[in-house]
XYZ file of C-alpha atoms in Angstrom:
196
model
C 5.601 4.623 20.193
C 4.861 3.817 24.014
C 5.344 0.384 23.904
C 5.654 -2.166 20.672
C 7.756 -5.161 20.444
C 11.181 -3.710 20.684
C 9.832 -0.252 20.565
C 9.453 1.702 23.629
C 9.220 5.274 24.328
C 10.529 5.765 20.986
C 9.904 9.180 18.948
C 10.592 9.815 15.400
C 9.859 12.660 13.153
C 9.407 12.233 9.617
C 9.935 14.640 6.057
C 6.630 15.260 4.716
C 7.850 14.062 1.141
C 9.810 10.668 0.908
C 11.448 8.964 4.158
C 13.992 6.090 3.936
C 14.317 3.794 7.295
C 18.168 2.285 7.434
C 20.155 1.096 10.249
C 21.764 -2.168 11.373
C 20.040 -5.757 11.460
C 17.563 -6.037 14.356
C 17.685 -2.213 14.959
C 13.780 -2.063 14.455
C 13.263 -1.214 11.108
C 10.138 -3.388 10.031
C 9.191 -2.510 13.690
C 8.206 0.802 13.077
C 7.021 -0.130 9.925
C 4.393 -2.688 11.135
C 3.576 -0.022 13.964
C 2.535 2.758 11.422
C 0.513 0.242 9.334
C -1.195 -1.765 12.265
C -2.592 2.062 13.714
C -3.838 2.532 10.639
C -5.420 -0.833 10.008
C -5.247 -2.985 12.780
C -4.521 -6.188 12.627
C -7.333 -8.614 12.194
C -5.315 -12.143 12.087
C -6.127 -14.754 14.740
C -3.468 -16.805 13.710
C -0.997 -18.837 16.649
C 1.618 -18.175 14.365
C 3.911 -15.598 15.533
C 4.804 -14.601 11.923
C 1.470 -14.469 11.011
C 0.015 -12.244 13.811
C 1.291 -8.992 14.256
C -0.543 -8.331 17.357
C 1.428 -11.628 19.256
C 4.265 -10.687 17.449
C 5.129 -7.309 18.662
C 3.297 -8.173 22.446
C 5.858 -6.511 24.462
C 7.559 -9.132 26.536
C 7.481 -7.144 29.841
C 3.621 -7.698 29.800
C 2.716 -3.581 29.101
C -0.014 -2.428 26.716
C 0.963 -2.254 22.964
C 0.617 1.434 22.034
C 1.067 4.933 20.638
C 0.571 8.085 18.861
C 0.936 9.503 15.270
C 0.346 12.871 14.429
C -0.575 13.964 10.998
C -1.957 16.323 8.457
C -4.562 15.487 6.279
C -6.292 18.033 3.674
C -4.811 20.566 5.236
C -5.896 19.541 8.748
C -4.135 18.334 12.100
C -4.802 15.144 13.456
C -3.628 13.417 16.380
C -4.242 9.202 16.183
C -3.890 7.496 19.658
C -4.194 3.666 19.933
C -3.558 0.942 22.223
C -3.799 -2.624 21.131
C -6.061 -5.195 22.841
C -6.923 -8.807 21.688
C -8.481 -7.624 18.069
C -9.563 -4.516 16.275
C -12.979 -4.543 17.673
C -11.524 -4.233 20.825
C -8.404 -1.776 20.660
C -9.024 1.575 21.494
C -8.840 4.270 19.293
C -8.984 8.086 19.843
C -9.080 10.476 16.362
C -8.284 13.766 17.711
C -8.448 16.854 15.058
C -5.961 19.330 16.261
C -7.246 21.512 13.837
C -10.737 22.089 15.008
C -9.853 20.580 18.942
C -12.289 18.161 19.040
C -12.314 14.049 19.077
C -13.804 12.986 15.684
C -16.224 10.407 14.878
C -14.611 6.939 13.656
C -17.550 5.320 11.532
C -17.271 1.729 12.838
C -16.003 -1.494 10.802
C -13.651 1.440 8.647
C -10.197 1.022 8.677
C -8.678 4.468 9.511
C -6.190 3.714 6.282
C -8.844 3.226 3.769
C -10.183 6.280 5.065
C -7.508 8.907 5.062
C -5.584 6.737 2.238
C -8.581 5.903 0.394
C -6.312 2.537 0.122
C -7.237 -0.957 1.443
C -4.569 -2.781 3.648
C -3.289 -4.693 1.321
C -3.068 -1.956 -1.438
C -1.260 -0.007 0.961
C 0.952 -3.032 1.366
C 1.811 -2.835 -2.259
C 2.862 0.600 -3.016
C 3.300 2.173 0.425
C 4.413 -0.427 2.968
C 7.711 -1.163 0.890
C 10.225 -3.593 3.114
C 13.209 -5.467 1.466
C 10.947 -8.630 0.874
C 8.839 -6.528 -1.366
C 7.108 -8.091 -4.954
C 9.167 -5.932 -8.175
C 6.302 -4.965 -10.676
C 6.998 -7.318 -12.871
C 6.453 -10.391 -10.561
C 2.922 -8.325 -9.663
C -0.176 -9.925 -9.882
C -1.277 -8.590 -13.871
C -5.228 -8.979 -13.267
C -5.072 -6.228 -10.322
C -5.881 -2.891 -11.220
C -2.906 -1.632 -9.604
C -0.439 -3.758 -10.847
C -1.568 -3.188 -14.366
C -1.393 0.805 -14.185
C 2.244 0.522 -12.921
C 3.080 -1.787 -15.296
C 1.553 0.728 -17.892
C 3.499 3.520 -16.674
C 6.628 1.535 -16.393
C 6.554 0.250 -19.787
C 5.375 3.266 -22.413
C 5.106 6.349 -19.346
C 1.383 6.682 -19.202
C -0.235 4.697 -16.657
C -3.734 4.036 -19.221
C -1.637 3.147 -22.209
C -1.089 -0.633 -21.683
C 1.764 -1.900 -23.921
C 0.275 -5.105 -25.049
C -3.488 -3.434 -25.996
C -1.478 -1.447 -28.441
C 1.256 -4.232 -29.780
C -2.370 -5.925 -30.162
C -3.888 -2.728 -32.079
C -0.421 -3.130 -34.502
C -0.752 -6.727 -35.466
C -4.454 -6.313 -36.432
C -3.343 -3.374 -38.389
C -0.660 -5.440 -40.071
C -3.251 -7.998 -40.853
C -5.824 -5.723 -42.006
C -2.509 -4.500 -44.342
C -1.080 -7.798 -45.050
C -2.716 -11.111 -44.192
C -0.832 -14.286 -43.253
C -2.056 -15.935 -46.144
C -0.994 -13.415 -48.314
C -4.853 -13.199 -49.888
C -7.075 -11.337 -47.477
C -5.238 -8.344 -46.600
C -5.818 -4.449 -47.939
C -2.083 -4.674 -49.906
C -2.976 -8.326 -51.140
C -5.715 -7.250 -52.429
C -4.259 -4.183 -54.294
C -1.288 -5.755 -55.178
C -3.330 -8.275 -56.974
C -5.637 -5.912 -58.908
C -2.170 -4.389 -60.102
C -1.080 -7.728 -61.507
C-alpha cells in the first residue's frame, strides 16, 4: 500500500490458504481490508457520507494519491495489479500486469477486476470473502439469495443442494399420502379400513 487512509508504505505478505488479520483497535485492520476489496472493485459510491464512501474515507489526510499494488496468482499465472484512486472508477487508473507472460493485459471496460478473477460480484464477495467483525451469521442471511440458501444447505444436512425444509416437506406429504389428517384419505386409512 503506497498511500491509504492510515496506510502508507505498508507491505504485507499473505499464506496462500487462510489468513487471519488481528491486532489492537485502530491498528488498521478493516484498512487493509477495504484496500484489497476497493482494487478489486472500486468503489462506485458518491455519497458525502464519510461512512458511506470509501474513496473520502480513506483520502489520505496529507493530500497524496490513494494507491498501491497487489501481486497475485491466478490459474497458475502471475499477476501484478497497480492502482491509484481518483474521483470514481471510471477515472482511477489501473495497470494489469501478467508477470507470467511480461506483458500489460487488456482490462475489458465497465468489468470489475473481482468479478473477473473471482467470478464473484462485490457484494457476493462481501458475503463470504470480505468477513469483518460486523459480519451477517448464516442464519440472519437473506434466504431468497442463492448463496445464502446453499450455505444454509450445507450447514444444516452437509450437502450444499439438499435443502432441509424441501425434504421435511417431501416427509409430511409422505405421511399424508400414509396417514391423512382426517384419518379417511390416506394409503393406511384406507387399508386399515378394508381390514375392518
Amino acid at each position: 500500500i503506497n498511500n491509504f487512509g492510515k496506510l502508507k508504505d505498508f507491505e504485507i505478505n499473505f499464506h496462500h490458504k487462510l489468513n487471519v488479520i488481528y491486532g489492537e483497535n485502530e491498528y488498521g485492520k478493516t484498512t487493509l481490508m477495504n484496500f484489497i476489496k476497493m482494487m478489486f472493485y472500486g468503489c462506485n459510491s458518491k455519497s458525502n457520507d464519510i461512512n458511506k464512501n470509501m474513496r473520502k474515507k480513506y483520502t489520505p489526510w496529507d493530500g497524496s494519491t490513494m494507491s498501491g499494488i497487489i501481486n497475485f496468482n491466478h490459474n497458475n499465472t502471475e499477476y501484478r495489479l497497480e492502482r491509484e484512486f481518483y474521483n470514481s472508477n471510471t477515472s482511477d487508473k489501473i495497470s494489469l500486469w501478467n508477470i507470467t507472460k511480461g506483458e500489460i493485459e487488456d482490462i475489458p471496460s465497465k468489468v470489475e477486476l473481482g468479478q473477473l478473477f473471482f467470478n464473484l460480484s462485490s457484494n457476493t464477495f462481501d458475503k463470504i470473502i470480505y468477513m469483518d467483525f460486523y459480519s451477517s451469521n448464516i442464519s440472519n442471511m437473506d434466504k431468497t439469495n442463492e448463496l445464502s440458501q446453499k450455505l444454509m444447505n450445507l450447514s444444516l444436512s452437509g450437502d450444499e443442494s439438499i435443502s432441509q425444509q424441501k425434504v421435511i416437506k417431501r416427509l409430511k406429504e409422505s405421511k399424508e399420502y400414509i396417514k391423512s389428517k382426517s384419518g379417511k384419505n390416506g394409503v393406511y386409512d384406507k387399508l386399515k379400513s378394508k381390514l375392518s
